[in-house]
mmCIF file with all atom_site columns, C-alpha atoms in Angstrom:
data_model
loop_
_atom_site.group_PDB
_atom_site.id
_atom_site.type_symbol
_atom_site.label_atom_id
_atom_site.label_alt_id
_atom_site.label_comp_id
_atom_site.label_asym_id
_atom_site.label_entity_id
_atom_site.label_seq_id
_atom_site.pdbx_PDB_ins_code
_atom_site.Cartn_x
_atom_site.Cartn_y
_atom_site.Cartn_z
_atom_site.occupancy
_atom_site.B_iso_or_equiv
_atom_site.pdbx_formal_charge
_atom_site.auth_seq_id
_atom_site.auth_comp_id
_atom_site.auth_asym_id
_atom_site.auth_atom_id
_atom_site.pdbx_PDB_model_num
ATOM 1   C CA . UNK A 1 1   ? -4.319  34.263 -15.160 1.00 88.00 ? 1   UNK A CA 1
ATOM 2   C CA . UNK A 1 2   ? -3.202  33.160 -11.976 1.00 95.00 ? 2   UNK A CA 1
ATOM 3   C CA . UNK A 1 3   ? -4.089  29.601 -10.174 1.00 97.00 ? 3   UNK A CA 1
ATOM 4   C CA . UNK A 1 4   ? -3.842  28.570 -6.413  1.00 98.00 ? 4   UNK A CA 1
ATOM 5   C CA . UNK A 1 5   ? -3.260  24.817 -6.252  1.00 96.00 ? 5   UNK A CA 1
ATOM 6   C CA . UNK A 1 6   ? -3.638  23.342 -2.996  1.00 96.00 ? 6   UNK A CA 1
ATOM 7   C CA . UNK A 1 7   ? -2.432  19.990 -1.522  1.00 95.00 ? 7   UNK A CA 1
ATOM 8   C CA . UNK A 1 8   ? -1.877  17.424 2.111   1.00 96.00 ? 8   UNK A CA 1
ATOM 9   C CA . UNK A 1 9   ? -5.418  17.699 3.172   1.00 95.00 ? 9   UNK A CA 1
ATOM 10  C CA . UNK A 1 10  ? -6.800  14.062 4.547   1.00 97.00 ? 10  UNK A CA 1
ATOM 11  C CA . UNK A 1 11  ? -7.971  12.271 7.142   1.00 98.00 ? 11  UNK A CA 1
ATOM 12  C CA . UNK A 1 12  ? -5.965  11.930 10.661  1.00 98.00 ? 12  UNK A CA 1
ATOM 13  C CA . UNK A 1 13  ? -7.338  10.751 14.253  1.00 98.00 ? 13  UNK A CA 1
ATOM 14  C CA . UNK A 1 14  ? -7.548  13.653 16.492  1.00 98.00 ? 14  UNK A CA 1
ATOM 15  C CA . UNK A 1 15  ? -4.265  14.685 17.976  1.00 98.00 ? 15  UNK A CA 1
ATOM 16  C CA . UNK A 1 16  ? -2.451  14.413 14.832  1.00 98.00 ? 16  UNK A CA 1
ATOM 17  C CA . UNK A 1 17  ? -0.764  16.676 12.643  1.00 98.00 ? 17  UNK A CA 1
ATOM 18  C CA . UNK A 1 18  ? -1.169  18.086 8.788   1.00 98.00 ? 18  UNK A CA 1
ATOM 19  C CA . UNK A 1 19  ? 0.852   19.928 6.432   1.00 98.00 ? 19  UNK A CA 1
ATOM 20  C CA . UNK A 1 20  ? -1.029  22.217 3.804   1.00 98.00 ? 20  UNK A CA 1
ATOM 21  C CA . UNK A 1 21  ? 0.211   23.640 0.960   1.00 98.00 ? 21  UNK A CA 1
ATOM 22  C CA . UNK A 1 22  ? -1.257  25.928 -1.565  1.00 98.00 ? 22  UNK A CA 1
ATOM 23  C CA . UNK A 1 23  ? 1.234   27.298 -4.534  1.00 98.00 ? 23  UNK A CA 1
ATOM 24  C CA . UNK A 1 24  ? 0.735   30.189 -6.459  1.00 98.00 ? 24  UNK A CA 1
ATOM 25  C CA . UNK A 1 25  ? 1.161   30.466 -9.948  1.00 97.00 ? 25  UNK A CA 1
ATOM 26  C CA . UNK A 1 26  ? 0.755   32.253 -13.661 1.00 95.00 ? 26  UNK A CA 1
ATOM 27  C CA . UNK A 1 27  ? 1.002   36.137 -14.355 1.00 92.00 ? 27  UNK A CA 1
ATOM 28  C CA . UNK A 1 28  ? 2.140   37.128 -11.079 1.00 94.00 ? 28  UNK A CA 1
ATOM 29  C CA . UNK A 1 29  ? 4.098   40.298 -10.065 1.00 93.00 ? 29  UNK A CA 1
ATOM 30  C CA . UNK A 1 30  ? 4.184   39.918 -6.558  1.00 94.00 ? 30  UNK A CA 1
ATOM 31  C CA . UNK A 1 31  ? 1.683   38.579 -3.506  1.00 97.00 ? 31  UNK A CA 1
ATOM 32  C CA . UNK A 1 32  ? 0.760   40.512 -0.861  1.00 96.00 ? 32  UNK A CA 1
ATOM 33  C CA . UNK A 1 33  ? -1.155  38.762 1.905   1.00 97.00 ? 33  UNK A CA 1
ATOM 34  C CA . UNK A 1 34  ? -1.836  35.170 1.984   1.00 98.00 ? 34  UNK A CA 1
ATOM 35  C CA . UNK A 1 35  ? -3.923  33.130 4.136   1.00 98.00 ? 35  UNK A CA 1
ATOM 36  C CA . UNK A 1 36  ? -6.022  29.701 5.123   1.00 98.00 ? 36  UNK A CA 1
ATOM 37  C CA . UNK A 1 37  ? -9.884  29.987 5.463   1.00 98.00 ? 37  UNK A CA 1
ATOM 38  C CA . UNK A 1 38  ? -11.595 27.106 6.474   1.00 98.00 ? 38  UNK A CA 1
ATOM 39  C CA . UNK A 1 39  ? -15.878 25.920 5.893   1.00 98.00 ? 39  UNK A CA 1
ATOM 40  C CA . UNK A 1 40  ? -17.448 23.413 7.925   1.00 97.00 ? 40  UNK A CA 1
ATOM 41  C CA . UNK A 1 41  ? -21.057 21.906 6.908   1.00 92.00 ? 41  UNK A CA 1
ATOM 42  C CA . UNK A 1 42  ? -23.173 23.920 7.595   1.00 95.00 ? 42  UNK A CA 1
ATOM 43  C CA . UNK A 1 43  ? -21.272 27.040 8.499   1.00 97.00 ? 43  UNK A CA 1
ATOM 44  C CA . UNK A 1 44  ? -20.143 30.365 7.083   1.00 97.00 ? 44  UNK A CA 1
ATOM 45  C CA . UNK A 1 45  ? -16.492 30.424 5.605   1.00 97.00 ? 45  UNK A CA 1
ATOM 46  C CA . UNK A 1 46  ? -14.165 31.594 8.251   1.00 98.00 ? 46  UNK A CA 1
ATOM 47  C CA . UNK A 1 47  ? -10.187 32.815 8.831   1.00 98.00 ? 47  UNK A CA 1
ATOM 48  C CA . UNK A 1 48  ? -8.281  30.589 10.295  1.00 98.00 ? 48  UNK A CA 1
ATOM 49  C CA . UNK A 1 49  ? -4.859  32.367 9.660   1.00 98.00 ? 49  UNK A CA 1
ATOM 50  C CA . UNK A 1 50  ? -3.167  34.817 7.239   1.00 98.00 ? 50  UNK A CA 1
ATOM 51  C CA . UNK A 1 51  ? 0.040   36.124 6.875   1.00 98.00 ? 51  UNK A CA 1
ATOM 52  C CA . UNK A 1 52  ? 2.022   39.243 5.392   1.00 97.00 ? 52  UNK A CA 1
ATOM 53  C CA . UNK A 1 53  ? 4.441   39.518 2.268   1.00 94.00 ? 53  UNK A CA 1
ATOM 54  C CA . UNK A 1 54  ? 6.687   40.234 5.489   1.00 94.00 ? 54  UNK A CA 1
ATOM 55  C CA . UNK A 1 55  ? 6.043   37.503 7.650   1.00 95.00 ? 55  UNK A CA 1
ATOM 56  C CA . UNK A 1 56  ? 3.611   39.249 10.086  1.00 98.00 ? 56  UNK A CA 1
ATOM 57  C CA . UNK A 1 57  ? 0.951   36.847 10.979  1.00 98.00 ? 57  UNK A CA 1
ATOM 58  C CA . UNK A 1 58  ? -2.496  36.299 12.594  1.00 98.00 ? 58  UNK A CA 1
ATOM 59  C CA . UNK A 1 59  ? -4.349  33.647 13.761  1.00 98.00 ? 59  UNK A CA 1
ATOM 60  C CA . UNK A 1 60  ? -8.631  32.912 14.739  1.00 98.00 ? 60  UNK A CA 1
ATOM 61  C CA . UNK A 1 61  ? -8.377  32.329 18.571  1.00 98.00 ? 61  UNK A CA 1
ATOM 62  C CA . UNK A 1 62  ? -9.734  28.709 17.778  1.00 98.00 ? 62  UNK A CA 1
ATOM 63  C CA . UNK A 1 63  ? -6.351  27.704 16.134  1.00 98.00 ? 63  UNK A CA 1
ATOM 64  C CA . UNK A 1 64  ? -3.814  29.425 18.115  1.00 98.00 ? 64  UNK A CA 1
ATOM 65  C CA . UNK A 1 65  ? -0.807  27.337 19.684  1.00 98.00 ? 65  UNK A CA 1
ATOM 66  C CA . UNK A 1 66  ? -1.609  24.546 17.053  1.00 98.00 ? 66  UNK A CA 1
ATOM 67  C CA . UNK A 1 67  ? -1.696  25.764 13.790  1.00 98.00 ? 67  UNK A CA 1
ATOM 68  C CA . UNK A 1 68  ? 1.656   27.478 12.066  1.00 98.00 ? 68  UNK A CA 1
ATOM 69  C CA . UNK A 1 69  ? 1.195   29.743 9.313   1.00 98.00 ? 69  UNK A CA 1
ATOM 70  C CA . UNK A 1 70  ? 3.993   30.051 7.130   1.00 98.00 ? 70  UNK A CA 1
ATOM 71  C CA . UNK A 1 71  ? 5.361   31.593 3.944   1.00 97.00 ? 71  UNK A CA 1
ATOM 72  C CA . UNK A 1 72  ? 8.217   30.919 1.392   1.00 97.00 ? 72  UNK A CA 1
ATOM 73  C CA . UNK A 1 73  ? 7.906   34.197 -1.137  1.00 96.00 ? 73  UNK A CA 1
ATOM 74  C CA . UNK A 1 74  ? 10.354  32.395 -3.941  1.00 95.00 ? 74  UNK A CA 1
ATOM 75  C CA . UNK A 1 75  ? 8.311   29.975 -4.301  1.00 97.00 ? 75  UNK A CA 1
ATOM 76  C CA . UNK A 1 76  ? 5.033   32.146 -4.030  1.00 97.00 ? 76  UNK A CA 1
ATOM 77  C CA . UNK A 1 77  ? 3.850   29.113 -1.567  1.00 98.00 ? 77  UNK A CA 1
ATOM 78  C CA . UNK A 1 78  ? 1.729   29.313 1.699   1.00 98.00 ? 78  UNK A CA 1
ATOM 79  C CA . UNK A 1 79  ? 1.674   26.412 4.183   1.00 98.00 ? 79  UNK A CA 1
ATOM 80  C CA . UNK A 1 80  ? -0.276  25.537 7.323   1.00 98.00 ? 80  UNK A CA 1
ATOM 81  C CA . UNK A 1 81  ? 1.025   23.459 9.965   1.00 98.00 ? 81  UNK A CA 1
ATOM 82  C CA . UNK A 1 82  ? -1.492  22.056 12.117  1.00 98.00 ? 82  UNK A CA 1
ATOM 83  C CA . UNK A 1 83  ? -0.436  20.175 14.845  1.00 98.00 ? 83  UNK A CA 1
ATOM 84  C CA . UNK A 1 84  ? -3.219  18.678 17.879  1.00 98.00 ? 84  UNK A CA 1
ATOM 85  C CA . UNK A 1 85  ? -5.934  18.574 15.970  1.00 98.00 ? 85  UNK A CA 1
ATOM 86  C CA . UNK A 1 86  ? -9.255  18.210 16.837  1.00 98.00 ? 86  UNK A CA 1
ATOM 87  C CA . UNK A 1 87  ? -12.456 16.556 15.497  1.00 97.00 ? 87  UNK A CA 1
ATOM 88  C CA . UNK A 1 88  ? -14.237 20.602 15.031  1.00 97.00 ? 88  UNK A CA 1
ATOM 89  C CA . UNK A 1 89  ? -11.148 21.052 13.165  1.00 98.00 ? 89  UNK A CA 1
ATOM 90  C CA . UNK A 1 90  ? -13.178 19.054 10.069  1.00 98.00 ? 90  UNK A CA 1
ATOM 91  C CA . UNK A 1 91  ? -13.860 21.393 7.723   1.00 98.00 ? 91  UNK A CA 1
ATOM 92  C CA . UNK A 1 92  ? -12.834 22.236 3.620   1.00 98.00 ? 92  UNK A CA 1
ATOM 93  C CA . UNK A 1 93  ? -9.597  24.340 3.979   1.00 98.00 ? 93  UNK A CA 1
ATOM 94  C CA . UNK A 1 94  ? -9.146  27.643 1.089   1.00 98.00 ? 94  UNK A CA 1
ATOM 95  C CA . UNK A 1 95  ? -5.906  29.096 0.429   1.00 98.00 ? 95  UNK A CA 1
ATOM 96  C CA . UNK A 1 96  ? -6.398  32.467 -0.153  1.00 98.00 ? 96  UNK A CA 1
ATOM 97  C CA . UNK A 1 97  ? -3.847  35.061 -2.064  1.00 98.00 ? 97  UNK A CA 1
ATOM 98  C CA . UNK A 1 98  ? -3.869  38.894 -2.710  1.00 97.00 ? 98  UNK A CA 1
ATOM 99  C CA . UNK A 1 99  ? -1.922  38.937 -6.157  1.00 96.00 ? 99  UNK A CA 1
ATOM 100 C CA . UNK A 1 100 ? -0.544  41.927 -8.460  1.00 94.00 ? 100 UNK A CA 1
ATOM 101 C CA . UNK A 1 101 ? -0.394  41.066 -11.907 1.00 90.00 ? 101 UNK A CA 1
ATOM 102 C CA . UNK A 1 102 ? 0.910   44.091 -12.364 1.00 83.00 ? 102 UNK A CA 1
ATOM 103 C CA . UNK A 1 103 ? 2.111   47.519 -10.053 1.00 76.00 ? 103 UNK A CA 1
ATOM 104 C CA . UNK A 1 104 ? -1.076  49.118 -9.688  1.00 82.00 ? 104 UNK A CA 1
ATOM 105 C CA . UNK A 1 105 ? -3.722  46.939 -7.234  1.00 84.00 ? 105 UNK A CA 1
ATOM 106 C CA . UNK A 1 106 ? -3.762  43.420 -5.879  1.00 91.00 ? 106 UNK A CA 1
ATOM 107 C CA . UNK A 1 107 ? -6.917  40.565 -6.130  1.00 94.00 ? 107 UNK A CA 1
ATOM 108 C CA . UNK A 1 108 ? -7.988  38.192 -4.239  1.00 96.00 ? 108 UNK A CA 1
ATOM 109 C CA . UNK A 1 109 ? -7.926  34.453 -5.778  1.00 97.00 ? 109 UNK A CA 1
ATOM 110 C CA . UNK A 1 110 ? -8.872  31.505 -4.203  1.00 98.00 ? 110 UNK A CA 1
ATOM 111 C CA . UNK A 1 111 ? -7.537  27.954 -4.426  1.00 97.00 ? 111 UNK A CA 1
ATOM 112 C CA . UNK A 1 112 ? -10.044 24.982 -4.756  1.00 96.00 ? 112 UNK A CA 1
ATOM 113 C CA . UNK A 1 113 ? -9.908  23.579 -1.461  1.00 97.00 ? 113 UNK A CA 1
ATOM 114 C CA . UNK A 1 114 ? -8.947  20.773 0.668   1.00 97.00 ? 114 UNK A CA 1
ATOM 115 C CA . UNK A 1 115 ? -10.487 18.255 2.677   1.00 98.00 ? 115 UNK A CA 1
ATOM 116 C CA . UNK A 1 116 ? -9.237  17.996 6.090   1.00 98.00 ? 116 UNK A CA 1
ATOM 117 C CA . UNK A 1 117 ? -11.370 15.398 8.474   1.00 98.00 ? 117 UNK A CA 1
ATOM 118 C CA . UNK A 1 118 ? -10.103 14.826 12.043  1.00 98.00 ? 118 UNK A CA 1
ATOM 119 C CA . UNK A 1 119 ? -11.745 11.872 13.569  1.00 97.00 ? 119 UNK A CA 1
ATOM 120 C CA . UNK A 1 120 ? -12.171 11.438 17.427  1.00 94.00 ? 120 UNK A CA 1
#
């Protein structure tokens, strides 16, 4: 079993900054990609920014220059720095993991989410 336990969402005025962080834990072998999706009311889930076992990274085109994607693989923890924020920012933040429990083929698992509301 593994669990995805997220933490540092809130509520900041716009221009601020947050720190998420999402820890991985349980039967794990090793994690391949990890990542931040983000749903607003209303609205589809969407990526907001992943990154690689290797530190490669990618970010949505909405987030880009403010938001810092970041990895620490002994820890099997993801964080989001998110710097300038804005009001459309508002939305439930997901950590997202590919896990092996074993050699063979990774899974997805998702944490339970975090609040994040930027006011204006």
């Amino acid at each position: 079993q593994v669990q995805l336990v997220e933490s540092g969402g809130g509520l900041v005025q716009a221009g601020g900054s947050l720190r998420l962080s999402c820890a991985a834990s349980g039967s794990i072998f090793r994690i391949g990609a990890m990542g931040w999706y983000r749903q607003a009311p209303g609205k589809q889930r969407e990526l907001v920014a992943t990154v690689t076992s290797g530190g490669s990274t990618h970010y949505a085109e909405s987030v880009m220059g403010r938001f810092t994607i970041s990895r620490d693989n002994a820890k099997n923890t993801v964080y989001l720095q998110m710097n300038s924020l804005k009001p459309e920012d508002t939305a439930v933040y997901y950590c997202n993991a590919n896990v092996y429990t074993g050699t063979l083929h990774g899974s997805d698992y998702w944490g339970q989410g975090t609040q994040v509301t930027v006011s204006s």
